[in-house]
């Protein structure tokens, strides 16, 4: 996403995280949020945990597990 926004300043984000991630996956807490802060700075992030996410797979949507989905909002470049 950093490359896709072509140098525009990130403003905020929405993050949907599979409940299987976190301490049970990594063995320590806050790994995903730490990565988001490293990449995009201290922008406001709203989010939630879910049991699964639905994402494109080929030509149709499918259930995805252990995923994190980020929507990033940025200034126009």
Coordinates of N, CA and C in Angstrom, one line a residue:
X1 N 0.8 -1.2 0.0 CA 0.0 0.0 0.0 C 0.9 1.3 0.0
X2 N 2.0 1.2 0.7 CA 2.9 2.4 0.7 C 3.2 2.8 -0.7
X3 N 3.6 1.8 -1.6 CA 3.9 2.0 -3.0 C 2.7 2.5 -3.7
X4 N 1.5 1.9 -3.5 CA 0.3 2.3 -4.2 C -0.2 3.7 -4.0
X5 N 0.1 4.3 -2.8 CA -0.3 5.7 -2.6 C 0.7 6.7 -3.1
X6 N 1.8 6.2 -3.7 CA 2.7 7.0 -4.5 C 3.2 8.3 -3.8
X7 N 3.6 8.1 -2.5 CA 4.1 9.3 -1.8 C 3.1 10.2 -1.1
X8 N 1.8 9.9 -1.3 CA 0.8 10.7 -0.6 C 0.8 10.4 0.9
X9 N 0.4 11.3 1.7 CA 0.4 11.2 3.2 C -0.7 10.3 3.6
X10 N -0.5 9.2 4.4 CA -1.6 8.4 4.9 C -2.3 9.2 6.0
X11 N -3.7 9.2 6.0 CA -4.5 9.9 6.9 C -5.1 9.1 8.0
X12 N -5.6 7.9 7.6 CA -6.3 7.0 8.5 C -6.4 5.6 7.9
X13 N -6.9 4.7 8.7 CA -7.0 3.3 8.1 C -8.1 2.5 8.9
X14 N -8.7 1.5 8.2 CA -9.5 0.6 8.8 C -8.8 -0.8 8.7
X15 N -8.9 -1.6 9.8 CA -8.2 -2.8 9.8 C -9.1 -3.9 10.3
X16 N -9.4 -4.9 9.5 CA -10.2 -6.1 9.9 C -9.2 -7.3 10.1
X17 N -9.2 -7.8 11.3 CA -8.2 -8.8 11.7 C -8.8 -10.1 12.0
X18 N -8.4 -11.2 11.5 CA -8.9 -12.5 11.9 C -8.6 -12.8 13.4
X19 N -9.5 -13.3 14.2 CA -9.3 -13.5 15.6 C -8.2 -14.6 15.9
X20 N -7.8 -15.3 14.8 CA -6.8 -16.3 15.0 C -5.4 -15.7 15.0
X21 N -5.3 -14.4 14.6 CA -4.0 -13.7 14.6 C -3.7 -13.2 16.0
X22 N -2.6 -12.5 16.2 CA -2.3 -12.0 17.5 C -1.4 -12.9 18.3
X23 N -1.6 -12.9 19.6 CA -0.7 -13.7 20.5 C -0.8 -15.2 20.2
X24 N -1.9 -15.7 19.8 CA -2.0 -17.2 19.5 C -1.2 -17.5 18.2
X25 N -1.1 -16.6 17.3 CA -0.4 -16.9 16.0 C 1.1 -16.6 16.2
X26 N 1.4 -15.4 16.8 CA 2.8 -14.9 16.8 C 3.5 -15.2 18.1
X27 N 2.8 -15.6 19.2 CA 3.4 -15.8 20.4 C 3.7 -14.6 21.2
X28 N 3.3 -13.4 20.7 CA 3.4 -12.2 21.5 C 2.3 -11.2 21.0
X29 N 1.9 -10.2 21.8 CA 0.8 -9.4 21.3 C 1.2 -8.2 20.4
X30 N 0.2 -7.7 19.7 CA 0.3 -6.4 19.0 C 1.3 -6.4 17.8
X31 N 1.6 -7.5 17.2 CA 2.5 -7.6 16.1 C 1.9 -6.9 14.9
X32 N 0.6 -7.1 14.6 CA 0.0 -6.4 13.4 C 0.0 -4.9 13.6
X33 N -0.4 -4.5 14.8 CA -0.5 -3.0 15.0 C 0.9 -2.4 15.0
X34 N 1.9 -3.1 15.5 CA 3.2 -2.6 15.4 C 3.7 -2.4 14.0
X35 N 3.4 -3.4 13.1 CA 3.8 -3.3 11.7 C 3.1 -2.1 11.1
X36 N 1.8 -1.9 11.3 CA 1.0 -0.8 10.8 C 1.7 0.5 11.2
X37 N 2.0 0.7 12.5 CA 2.7 1.9 13.0 C 4.0 2.1 12.3
X38 N 4.8 1.1 12.1 CA 6.1 1.2 11.5 C 6.0 1.7 10.0
X39 N 5.0 1.2 9.3 CA 4.8 1.5 7.9 C 4.2 2.8 7.7
X40 N 3.2 3.2 8.5 CA 2.3 4.3 8.2 C 2.3 5.4 9.3
X41 N 3.1 5.3 10.3 CA 3.2 6.3 11.4 C 2.0 6.2 12.3
X42 N 1.8 7.3 13.1 CA 0.8 7.3 14.1 C -0.5 7.8 13.6
X43 N -1.1 7.2 12.6 CA -2.4 7.6 12.0 C -3.5 6.9 12.8
X44 N -4.7 7.5 12.8 CA -5.8 6.8 13.5 C -6.2 5.5 12.7
X45 N -6.3 4.4 13.5 CA -6.7 3.2 12.9 C -7.9 2.6 13.7
X46 N -9.0 2.4 12.9 CA -10.2 1.8 13.5 C -10.2 0.4 13.0
X47 N -10.8 -0.6 13.8 CA -10.8 -1.9 13.3 C -11.6 -2.8 14.2
X48 N -11.6 -4.1 13.8 CA -12.3 -5.1 14.5 C -11.7 -6.5 14.2
X49 N -12.1 -7.4 15.1 CA -11.7 -8.8 14.8 C -12.9 -9.6 14.3
X50 N -12.6 -10.6 13.5 CA -13.7 -11.4 13.0 C -13.2 -12.8 12.9
X51 N -14.1 -13.7 12.7 CA -13.7 -15.2 12.6 C -13.1 -15.5 11.2
X52 N -13.4 -14.7 10.2 CA -12.9 -14.9 8.9 C -13.1 -13.7 8.1
X53 N -12.4 -13.6 6.9 CA -12.6 -12.5 6.0 C -13.1 -13.1 4.7
X54 N -13.8 -12.3 3.8 CA -14.1 -12.8 2.5 C -13.4 -11.9 1.5
X55 N -12.6 -12.6 0.6 CA -11.8 -11.9 -0.3 C -11.8 -12.6 -1.7
X56 N -11.5 -11.9 -2.7 CA -11.5 -12.5 -4.1 C -10.4 -13.6 -4.1
X57 N -10.8 -14.7 -4.8 CA -9.9 -15.8 -5.1 C -10.3 -16.3 -6.5
X58 N -9.5 -15.9 -7.4 CA -9.8 -16.2 -8.8 C -11.0 -15.3 -9.2
X59 N -12.1 -15.9 -9.7 CA -13.2 -15.2 -10.2 C -14.4 -15.1 -9.2
X60 N -14.2 -15.7 -8.0 CA -15.2 -15.7 -7.0 C -14.7 -15.4 -5.6
X61 N -15.6 -14.9 -4.7 CA -15.2 -14.6 -3.3 C -15.0 -16.0 -2.6
X62 N -14.1 -16.0 -1.6 CA -13.9 -17.1 -0.8 C -13.6 -16.7 0.7
X63 N -13.8 -17.7 1.6 CA -13.4 -17.4 3.0 C -11.9 -17.5 3.1
X64 N -11.4 -16.6 3.9 CA -10.0 -16.5 4.2 C -9.8 -16.6 5.7
X65 N -8.8 -17.3 6.2 CA -8.5 -17.4 7.6 C -7.1 -16.8 7.9
X66 N -6.9 -16.4 9.1 CA -5.6 -15.8 9.5 C -5.2 -14.6 8.7
X67 N -6.1 -13.8 8.2 CA -5.7 -12.7 7.4 C -6.0 -11.4 8.1
X68 N -5.4 -10.4 7.6 CA -5.6 -9.0 8.0 C -5.9 -8.2 6.8
X69 N -7.0 -7.4 6.8 CA -7.4 -6.6 5.6 C -7.3 -5.1 6.0
X70 N -6.5 -4.4 5.3 CA -6.3 -3.0 5.6 C -6.9 -2.1 4.5
X71 N -7.7 -1.1 4.9 CA -8.1 -0.1 3.9 C -7.4 1.2 4.4
X72 N -6.6 1.8 3.5 CA -5.8 3.0 3.9 C -6.4 4.2 3.2
X73 N -6.6 5.3 3.9 CA -7.1 6.5 3.3 C -5.9 7.5 3.3
X74 N -5.6 8.1 2.2 CA -4.5 9.0 2.1 C -4.9 10.3 1.4
X75 N -4.1 11.4 1.5 CA -4.3 12.6 0.8 C -4.0 12.3 -0.7
X76 N -4.6 13.1 -1.5 CA -4.3 13.0 -3.0 C -2.9 13.5 -3.2
X77 N -2.2 12.7 -4.1 CA -0.8 13.1 -4.4 C -0.7 14.0 -5.6

